[in-house]
CSV table of N, CA and C in Angstrom, one decimal:
chain,number,residue,atom,x,y,z
A,1,UNK,N,0.8,-1.2,0.0
A,1,UNK,CA,0.0,0.0,0.0
A,1,UNK,C,0.9,1.3,0.0
A,2,UNK,N,2.0,1.2,0.6
A,2,UNK,CA,2.9,2.3,0.6
A,2,UNK,C,3.4,2.6,-0.8
A,3,UNK,N,3.7,1.6,-1.6
A,3,UNK,CA,4.1,1.7,-3.0
A,3,UNK,C,3.0,2.3,-3.8
A,4,UNK,N,1.8,1.9,-3.6
A,4,UNK,CA,0.7,2.5,-4.4
A,4,UNK,C,0.5,4.0,-4.1
A,5,UNK,N,0.6,4.3,-2.8
A,5,UNK,CA,0.4,5.8,-2.5
A,5,UNK,C,1.5,6.6,-3.0
A,6,UNK,N,2.7,6.1,-3.1
A,6,UNK,CA,3.8,6.8,-3.7
A,6,UNK,C,3.7,7.0,-5.2
A,7,UNK,N,3.1,6.0,-5.9
A,7,UNK,CA,3.0,6.0,-7.4
A,7,UNK,C,1.9,7.0,-7.8
A,8,UNK,N,0.9,7.3,-6.8
A,8,UNK,CA,-0.1,8.2,-7.1
A,8,UNK,C,0.3,9.7,-7.0
A,9,UNK,N,1.5,9.9,-6.4
A,9,UNK,CA,2.0,11.3,-6.3
A,9,UNK,C,2.6,11.7,-7.6
A,10,UNK,N,2.2,12.9,-8.1
A,10,UNK,CA,2.9,13.4,-9.3
A,10,UNK,C,4.3,13.7,-9.1
A,11,UNK,N,5.2,13.4,-10.0
A,11,UNK,CA,6.6,13.7,-10.0
A,11,UNK,C,6.9,14.6,-11.1
A,12,UNK,N,7.9,15.5,-10.9
A,12,UNK,CA,8.3,16.4,-11.9
A,12,UNK,C,9.8,16.2,-12.2
A,13,UNK,N,10.2,16.0,-13.4
A,13,UNK,CA,11.5,15.8,-13.7
A,13,UNK,C,12.0,17.0,-14.5
A,14,UNK,N,13.0,17.8,-14.0
A,14,UNK,CA,13.4,19.0,-14.6
A,14,UNK,C,14.3,18.7,-15.8
A,15,UNK,N,14.9,17.6,-15.9
A,15,UNK,CA,15.8,17.3,-17.0
A,15,UNK,C,15.1,17.1,-18.3
A,16,UNK,N,13.9,16.5,-18.2
A,16,UNK,CA,13.1,16.3,-19.5
A,16,UNK,C,11.8,17.1,-19.6
A,17,UNK,N,11.6,17.9,-18.6
A,17,UNK,CA,10.3,18.8,-18.6
A,17,UNK,C,9.1,17.9,-18.8
A,18,UNK,N,9.0,16.8,-18.1
A,18,UNK,CA,7.8,16.0,-18.1
A,18,UNK,C,7.2,15.9,-16.8
A,19,UNK,N,5.9,15.7,-16.8
A,19,UNK,CA,5.1,15.5,-15.5
A,19,UNK,C,4.5,14.1,-15.6
A,20,UNK,N,4.8,13.2,-14.7
A,20,UNK,CA,4.2,11.9,-14.8
A,20,UNK,C,3.4,11.6,-13.5
A,21,UNK,N,2.3,10.9,-13.8
A,21,UNK,CA,1.4,10.5,-12.7
A,21,UNK,C,0.7,9.2,-13.1
A,22,UNK,N,0.9,8.2,-12.2
A,22,UNK,CA,0.4,6.8,-12.5
A,22,UNK,C,0.7,6.3,-13.8
A,23,UNK,N,1.9,6.2,-14.2
A,23,UNK,CA,2.4,5.7,-15.5
A,23,UNK,C,1.9,6.5,-16.7
A,24,UNK,N,1.2,7.6,-16.5
A,24,UNK,CA,0.8,8.5,-17.6
A,24,UNK,C,1.8,9.6,-17.7
A,25,UNK,N,2.4,9.8,-18.9
A,25,UNK,CA,3.3,10.9,-19.0
A,25,UNK,C,2.8,11.9,-20.0
A,26,UNK,N,2.7,13.2,-19.6
A,26,UNK,CA,2.3,14.2,-20.6
A,26,UNK,C,3.5,15.2,-20.6
A,27,UNK,N,3.8,15.7,-21.8
A,27,UNK,CA,4.9,16.6,-22.0
A,27,UNK,C,4.4,18.0,-22.0
A,28,UNK,N,5.0,18.8,-21.1
A,28,UNK,CA,4.6,20.2,-21.1
A,28,UNK,C,5.5,21.0,-22.0
A,29,UNK,N,6.5,20.4,-22.6
A,29,UNK,CA,7.4,21.1,-23.5
A,29,UNK,C,6.7,21.4,-24.8
A,30,UNK,N,5.8,20.6,-25.3
A,30,UNK,CA,5.1,20.9,-26.6
A,30,UNK,C,4.2,22.1,-26.5
A,31,UNK,N,3.5,22.2,-25.4
A,31,UNK,CA,2.6,23.4,-25.2
A,31,UNK,C,3.4,24.7,-25.0
A,32,UNK,N,4.5,24.6,-24.3
A,32,UNK,CA,5.4,25.8,-24.1
A,32,UNK,C,6.1,26.1,-25.4
A,33,UNK,N,6.5,25.1,-26.2
A,33,UNK,CA,7.1,25.4,-27.5
A,33,UNK,C,6.1,26.0,-28.4
A,34,UNK,N,4.8,25.6,-28.4
A,34,UNK,CA,3.8,26.2,-29.2
A,34,UNK,C,3.6,27.7,-28.8
A,35,UNK,N,3.5,28.0,-27.5
A,35,UNK,CA,3.4,29.3,-27.0
A,35,UNK,C,4.6,30.2,-27.5
A,36,UNK,N,5.8,29.6,-27.3
A,36,UNK,CA,7.0,30.4,-27.7
A,36,UNK,C,7.0,30.6,-29.2
A,37,UNK,N,6.6,29.7,-30.0
A,37,UNK,CA,6.5,29.9,-31.5
A,37,UNK,C,5.5,30.9,-31.8
A,38,UNK,N,4.3,30.9,-31.2
A,38,UNK,CA,3.3,31.9,-31.5
A,38,UNK,C,3.8,33.3,-31.1
A,39,UNK,N,4.5,33.4,-29.9
A,39,UNK,CA,5.0,34.6,-29.4
A,39,UNK,C,6.0,35.2,-30.4
A,40,UNK,N,7.0,34.4,-30.8
A,40,UNK,CA,8.0,34.8,-31.7
A,40,UNK,C,7.4,35.3,-33.1
A,41,UNK,N,6.4,34.5,-33.5
A,41,UNK,CA,5.7,34.8,-34.8
A,41,UNK,C,5.1,36.2,-34.7
A,42,UNK,N,4.3,36.5,-33.6
A,42,UNK,CA,3.6,37.7,-33.5
A,42,UNK,C,4.6,38.9,-33.3
A,43,UNK,N,5.7,38.7,-32.5
A,43,UNK,CA,6.7,39.7,-32.4
A,43,UNK,C,7.4,40.0,-33.7
A,44,UNK,N,7.7,39.0,-34.5
A,44,UNK,CA,8.3,39.3,-35.8
A,44,UNK,C,7.3,40.0,-36.7
A,45,UNK,N,6.1,39.6,-36.7
A,45,UNK,CA,5.1,40.2,-37.6
A,45,UNK,C,4.9,41.6,-37.2
A,46,UNK,N,4.7,41.9,-35.9
A,46,UNK,CA,4.5,43.3,-35.5
A,46,UNK,C,5.7,44.2,-35.8
A,47,UNK,N,6.9,43.7,-35.5
A,47,UNK,CA,8.1,44.4,-35.8
A,47,UNK,C,8.3,44.7,-37.2
A,48,UNK,N,8.0,43.7,-38.1
A,48,UNK,CA,8.2,43.9,-39.5
A,48,UNK,C,7.1,44.9,-40.1
A,49,UNK,N,5.9,44.7,-39.6
A,49,UNK,CA,4.8,45.5,-40.1
A,49,UNK,C,5.1,47.0,-39.7
A,50,UNK,N,5.4,47.3,-38.5
A,50,UNK,CA,5.7,48.6,-38.1
A,50,UNK,C,6.9,49.2,-38.7
A,51,UNK,N,7.9,48.4,-38.9
A,51,UNK,CA,9.2,48.9,-39.5
A,51,UNK,C,8.9,49.3,-41.0
A,52,UNK,N,8.1,48.5,-41.7
A,52,UNK,CA,7.9,48.7,-43.1
A,52,UNK,C,6.8,49.7,-43.4
A,53,UNK,N,6.0,50.0,-42.4
A,53,UNK,CA,4.8,50.9,-42.7
A,53,UNK,C,5.3,52.3,-43.1
A,54,UNK,N,5.0,52.7,-44.3
A,54,UNK,CA,5.3,54.1,-44.8
A,54,UNK,C,6.8,54.3,-45.2
A,55,UNK,N,7.6,53.3,-45.3
A,55,UNK,CA,9.0,53.5,-45.7
A,55,UNK,C,9.0,53.6,-47.2
A,56,UNK,N,10.2,53.8,-47.7
A,56,UNK,CA,10.4,54.1,-49.2
A,56,UNK,C,10.0,52.9,-50.0
A,57,UNK,N,10.3,51.7,-49.5
A,57,UNK,CA,9.9,50.5,-50.3
A,57,UNK,C,8.4,50.4,-50.5
A,58,UNK,N,7.7,50.7,-49.4
A,58,UNK,CA,6.2,50.7,-49.5
A,58,UNK,C,5.7,51.7,-50.5
A,59,UNK,N,6.3,52.9,-50.4
A,59,UNK,CA,5.9,54.0,-51.3
A,59,UNK,C,6.2,53.6,-52.8
A,60,UNK,N,7.3,53.0,-53.0
A,60,UNK,CA,7.7,52.5,-54.4
A,60,UNK,C,6.8,51.4,-54.8
A,61,UNK,N,6.4,50.5,-53.9
A,61,UNK,CA,5.4,49.5,-54.3
A,61,UNK,C,4.0,50.1,-54.6
A,62,UNK,N,3.6,51.1,-53.9
A,62,UNK,CA,2.4,51.7,-54.2
A,62,UNK,C,2.4,52.4,-55.6
A,63,UNK,N,3.5,53.0,-55.9
A,63,UNK,CA,3.7,53.7,-57.2
A,63,UNK,C,3.7,52.6,-58.3
A,64,UNK,N,4.4,51.5,-58.1
A,64,UNK,CA,4.5,50.4,-59.1
A,64,UNK,C,3.1,49.8,-59.3
A,65,UNK,N,2.3,49.6,-58.2
A,65,UNK,CA,1.0,49.0,-58.4
A,65,UNK,C,0.0,50.0,-59.1
A,66,UNK,N,0.3,51.3,-59.0
A,66,UNK,CA,-0.6,52.2,-59.7
A,66,UNK,C,-0.4,52.1,-61.2
A,67,UNK,N,0.8,51.7,-61.6
A,67,UNK,CA,1.1,51.7,-63.1
A,67,UNK,C,1.0,50.3,-63.6
A,68,UNK,N,1.3,49.2,-62.8
A,68,UNK,CA,1.3,47.8,-63.3
A,68,UNK,C,0.2,47.0,-62.7
A,69,UNK,N,0.3,45.7,-63.0
A,69,UNK,CA,-0.7,44.7,-62.5
A,69,UNK,C,-0.6,44.6,-61.0
A,70,UNK,N,-1.6,44.9,-60.2
A,70,UNK,CA,-1.5,44.9,-58.8
A,70,UNK,C,-1.2,43.5,-58.2
A,71,UNK,N,-1.7,42.4,-58.9
A,71,UNK,CA,-1.5,41.1,-58.4
A,71,UNK,C,0.0,40.7,-58.6
A,72,UNK,N,0.6,41.1,-59.7
A,72,UNK,CA,2.0,40.8,-60.0
A,72,UNK,C,2.9,41.6,-59.0
A,73,UNK,N,2.5,42.8,-58.7
A,73,UNK,CA,3.2,43.7,-57.8
A,73,UNK,C,3.1,43.1,-56.4
A,74,UNK,N,2.0,42.6,-56.0
A,74,UNK,CA,1.8,42.0,-54.7
A,74,UNK,C,2.6,40.8,-54.5
A,75,UNK,N,2.6,39.9,-55.5
A,75,UNK,CA,3.3,38.7,-55.4
A,75,UNK,C,4.8,39.0,-55.4
A,76,UNK,N,5.3,39.9,-56.3
A,76,UNK,CA,6.7,40.2,-56.4
A,76,UNK,C,7.2,40.9,-55.1
A,77,UNK,N,6.4,41.8,-54.5
A,77,UNK,CA,6.8,42.4,-53.3
A,77,UNK,C,6.8,41.4,-52.1
A,78,UNK,N,5.9,40.5,-52.0
A,78,UNK,CA,5.9,39.5,-50.9
A,78,UNK,C,7.1,38.6,-51.1
A,79,UNK,N,7.3,38.1,-52.3
A,79,UNK,CA,8.5,37.2,-52.5
A,79,UNK,C,9.8,37.9,-52.2
A,80,UNK,N,9.9,39.2,-52.7
A,80,UNK,CA,11.2,39.9,-52.5
A,80,UNK,C,11.4,40.2,-51.0
A,81,UNK,N,10.3,40.6,-50.3
A,81,UNK,CA,10.5,40.8,-48.9
A,81,UNK,C,10.8,39.5,-48.1
A,82,UNK,N,10.1,38.4,-48.5
A,82,UNK,CA,10.4,37.1,-47.8
A,82,UNK,C,11.8,36.7,-48.0
A,83,UNK,N,12.3,36.9,-49.3
A,83,UNK,CA,13.7,36.5,-49.6
A,83,UNK,C,14.7,37.4,-48.8
A,84,UNK,N,14.4,38.7,-48.7
A,84,UNK,CA,15.3,39.6,-48.0
A,84,UNK,C,15.3,39.3,-46.5
A,85,UNK,N,14.1,39.1,-45.9
A,85,UNK,CA,14.0,38.7,-44.5
A,85,UNK,C,14.6,37.4,-44.2
A,86,UNK,N,14.4,36.4,-45.1
A,86,UNK,CA,15.1,35.1,-44.9
A,86,UNK,C,16.6,35.2,-44.9
A,87,UNK,N,17.2,36.0,-45.8
A,87,UNK,CA,18.6,36.2,-45.7
A,87,UNK,C,19.1,36.8,-44.5
A,88,UNK,N,18.3,37.8,-44.0
A,88,UNK,CA,18.6,38.5,-42.7
A,88,UNK,C,18.6,37.5,-41.5
A,89,UNK,N,17.6,36.6,-41.5
A,89,UNK,CA,17.5,35.6,-40.4
A,89,UNK,C,18.7,34.7,-40.4
A,90,UNK,N,19.0,34.1,-41.6
A,90,UNK,CA,20.1,33.2,-41.7
A,90,UNK,C,21.4,33.9,-41.4
A,91,UNK,N,21.6,35.1,-41.9
A,91,UNK,CA,22.8,35.9,-41.6
A,91,UNK,C,22.9,36.2,-40.2
A,92,UNK,N,21.8,36.6,-39.5
A,92,UNK,CA,21.8,36.8,-38.1
A,92,UNK,C,22.2,35.6,-37.3
A,93,UNK,N,21.7,34.5,-37.7
A,93,UNK,CA,21.9,33.2,-37.0
A,93,UNK,C,23.4,32.9,-37.1
A,94,UNK,N,24.0,33.1,-38.3
A,94,UNK,CA,25.4,32.8,-38.5
A,94,UNK,C,26.3,33.8,-37.7
A,95,UNK,N,25.9,35.1,-37.7
A,95,UNK,CA,26.6,36.1,-37.0
A,95,UNK,C,26.5,35.8,-35.5
A,96,UNK,N,25.4,35.4,-35.0
A,96,UNK,CA,25.2,35.1,-33.6
A,96,UNK,C,26.1,34.0,-33.1
A,97,UNK,N,26.4,33.0,-34.0
A,97,UNK,CA,27.3,31.9,-33.6
A,97,UNK,C,28.7,32.3,-33.6
A,98,UNK,N,29.1,33.4,-34.2
A,98,UNK,CA,30.5,33.9,-34.3
A,98,UNK,C,30.8,34.9,-33.3
A,99,UNK,N,29.9,35.9,-33.0
A,99,UNK,CA,30.2,36.9,-32.1
A,99,UNK,C,29.0,37.1,-31.2
A,100,UNK,N,29.2,37.8,-30.0
A,100,UNK,CA,28.2,38.0,-29.0
A,100,UNK,C,27.2,39.0,-29.4
A,101,UNK,N,26.0,39.0,-28.9
A,101,UNK,CA,24.9,40.0,-29.2
A,101,UNK,C,25.3,41.3,-28.6
A,102,UNK,N,26.1,41.3,-27.5
A,102,UNK,CA,26.5,42.6,-26.9
A,102,UNK,C,27.5,43.3,-27.9
A,103,UNK,N,28.4,42.6,-28.5
A,103,UNK,CA,29.3,43.2,-29.5
A,103,UNK,C,28.5,43.8,-30.7
A,104,UNK,N,27.6,43.0,-31.2
A,104,UNK,CA,26.8,43.5,-32.3
A,104,UNK,C,26.0,44.8,-31.9
A,105,UNK,N,25.4,44.8,-30.7
A,105,UNK,CA,24.7,45.9,-30.2
A,105,UNK,C,25.6,47.2,-30.1
A,106,UNK,N,26.8,46.9,-29.6
A,106,UNK,CA,27.7,48.0,-29.4
A,106,UNK,C,28.1,48.6,-30.7
A,107,UNK,N,28.6,47.8,-31.6
A,107,UNK,CA,29.0,48.3,-32.9
A,107,UNK,C,27.9,48.9,-33.8
A,108,UNK,N,26.7,48.3,-33.7
A,108,UNK,CA,25.5,48.8,-34.4
A,108,UNK,C,25.2,50.2,-33.9
A,109,UNK,N,25.2,50.3,-32.5
A,109,UNK,CA,24.9,51.6,-31.9
A,109,UNK,C,25.9,52.7,-32.3
A,110,UNK,N,27.2,52.3,-32.3
A,110,UNK,CA,28.3,53.2,-32.6
A,110,UNK,C,28.1,53.7,-34.1
A,111,UNK,N,27.9,52.8,-35.0
A,111,UNK,CA,27.7,53.1,-36.4
A,111,UNK,C,26.4,54.0,-36.6
A,112,UNK,N,25.4,53.7,-35.8
A,112,UNK,CA,24.2,54.5,-35.9
A,112,UNK,C,24.5,56.0,-35.4
A,113,UNK,N,25.2,56.1,-34.3
A,113,UNK,CA,25.6,57.4,-33.9
A,113,UNK,C,26.5,58.2,-34.9
A,114,UNK,N,27.4,57.4,-35.5
A,114,UNK,CA,28.2,58.0,-36.6
A,114,UNK,C,27.4,58.5,-37.7
A,115,UNK,N,26.4,57.8,-38.2
A,115,UNK,CA,25.5,58.3,-39.2
A,115,UNK,C,24.8,59.5,-38.8
A,116,UNK,N,24.4,59.6,-37.5
A,116,UNK,CA,23.7,60.7,-37.0
A,116,UNK,C,24.6,62.0,-36.9
A,117,UNK,N,25.8,61.8,-36.4
A,117,UNK,CA,26.7,62.9,-36.4
A,117,UNK,C,27.0,63.4,-37.9
A,118,UNK,N,27.2,62.5,-38.8
A,118,UNK,CA,27.5,62.8,-40.2
A,118,UNK,C,26.4,63.6,-40.8
A,119,UNK,N,25.1,63.3,-40.5
A,119,UNK,CA,24.0,64.0,-41.0
A,119,UNK,C,23.9,65.4,-40.4
A,120,UNK,N,24.4,65.6,-39.2
A,120,UNK,CA,24.3,66.9,-38.5
A,120,UNK,C,25.4,67.9,-39.1
A,121,UNK,N,26.5,67.4,-39.5
A,121,UNK,CA,27.6,68.2,-39.8
A,121,UNK,C,27.9,68.3,-41.3
A,122,UNK,N,27.4,67.4,-42.1
A,122,UNK,CA,27.7,67.4,-43.6
A,122,UNK,C,26.4,67.4,-44.3
A,123,UNK,N,26.4,68.2,-45.4
A,123,UNK,CA,25.2,68.2,-46.3
A,123,UNK,C,25.2,67.0,-47.2
A,124,UNK,N,24.0,66.6,-47.6
A,124,UNK,CA,23.8,65.4,-48.4
A,124,UNK,C,23.9,65.9,-49.8
């Protein structure tokens, strides 16, 4: 009876992220992975949407659609943006494996400030 009362107690294993109870094992990692995937998807979607809203490429796409076939422009713009974003993701993944995020942030910020000072003191 002691063994039966112990087997009815849920046990949590941190190394495999599983919860087991009475020989039934359910994985909590699949639901957390699903939530993480959705969260990353929505973060990337919102970031891309806001970054692209009203920029020069969108204005150029509007002008192109006014003169050409809008379906062709839509397909071409989506394909071009997906290709460009895909290359950025792969390049970022490779870059992250070579140098730290802190180094990238430092140099990116320094270059950004350099462009800012350049625009203040030099005419275009």
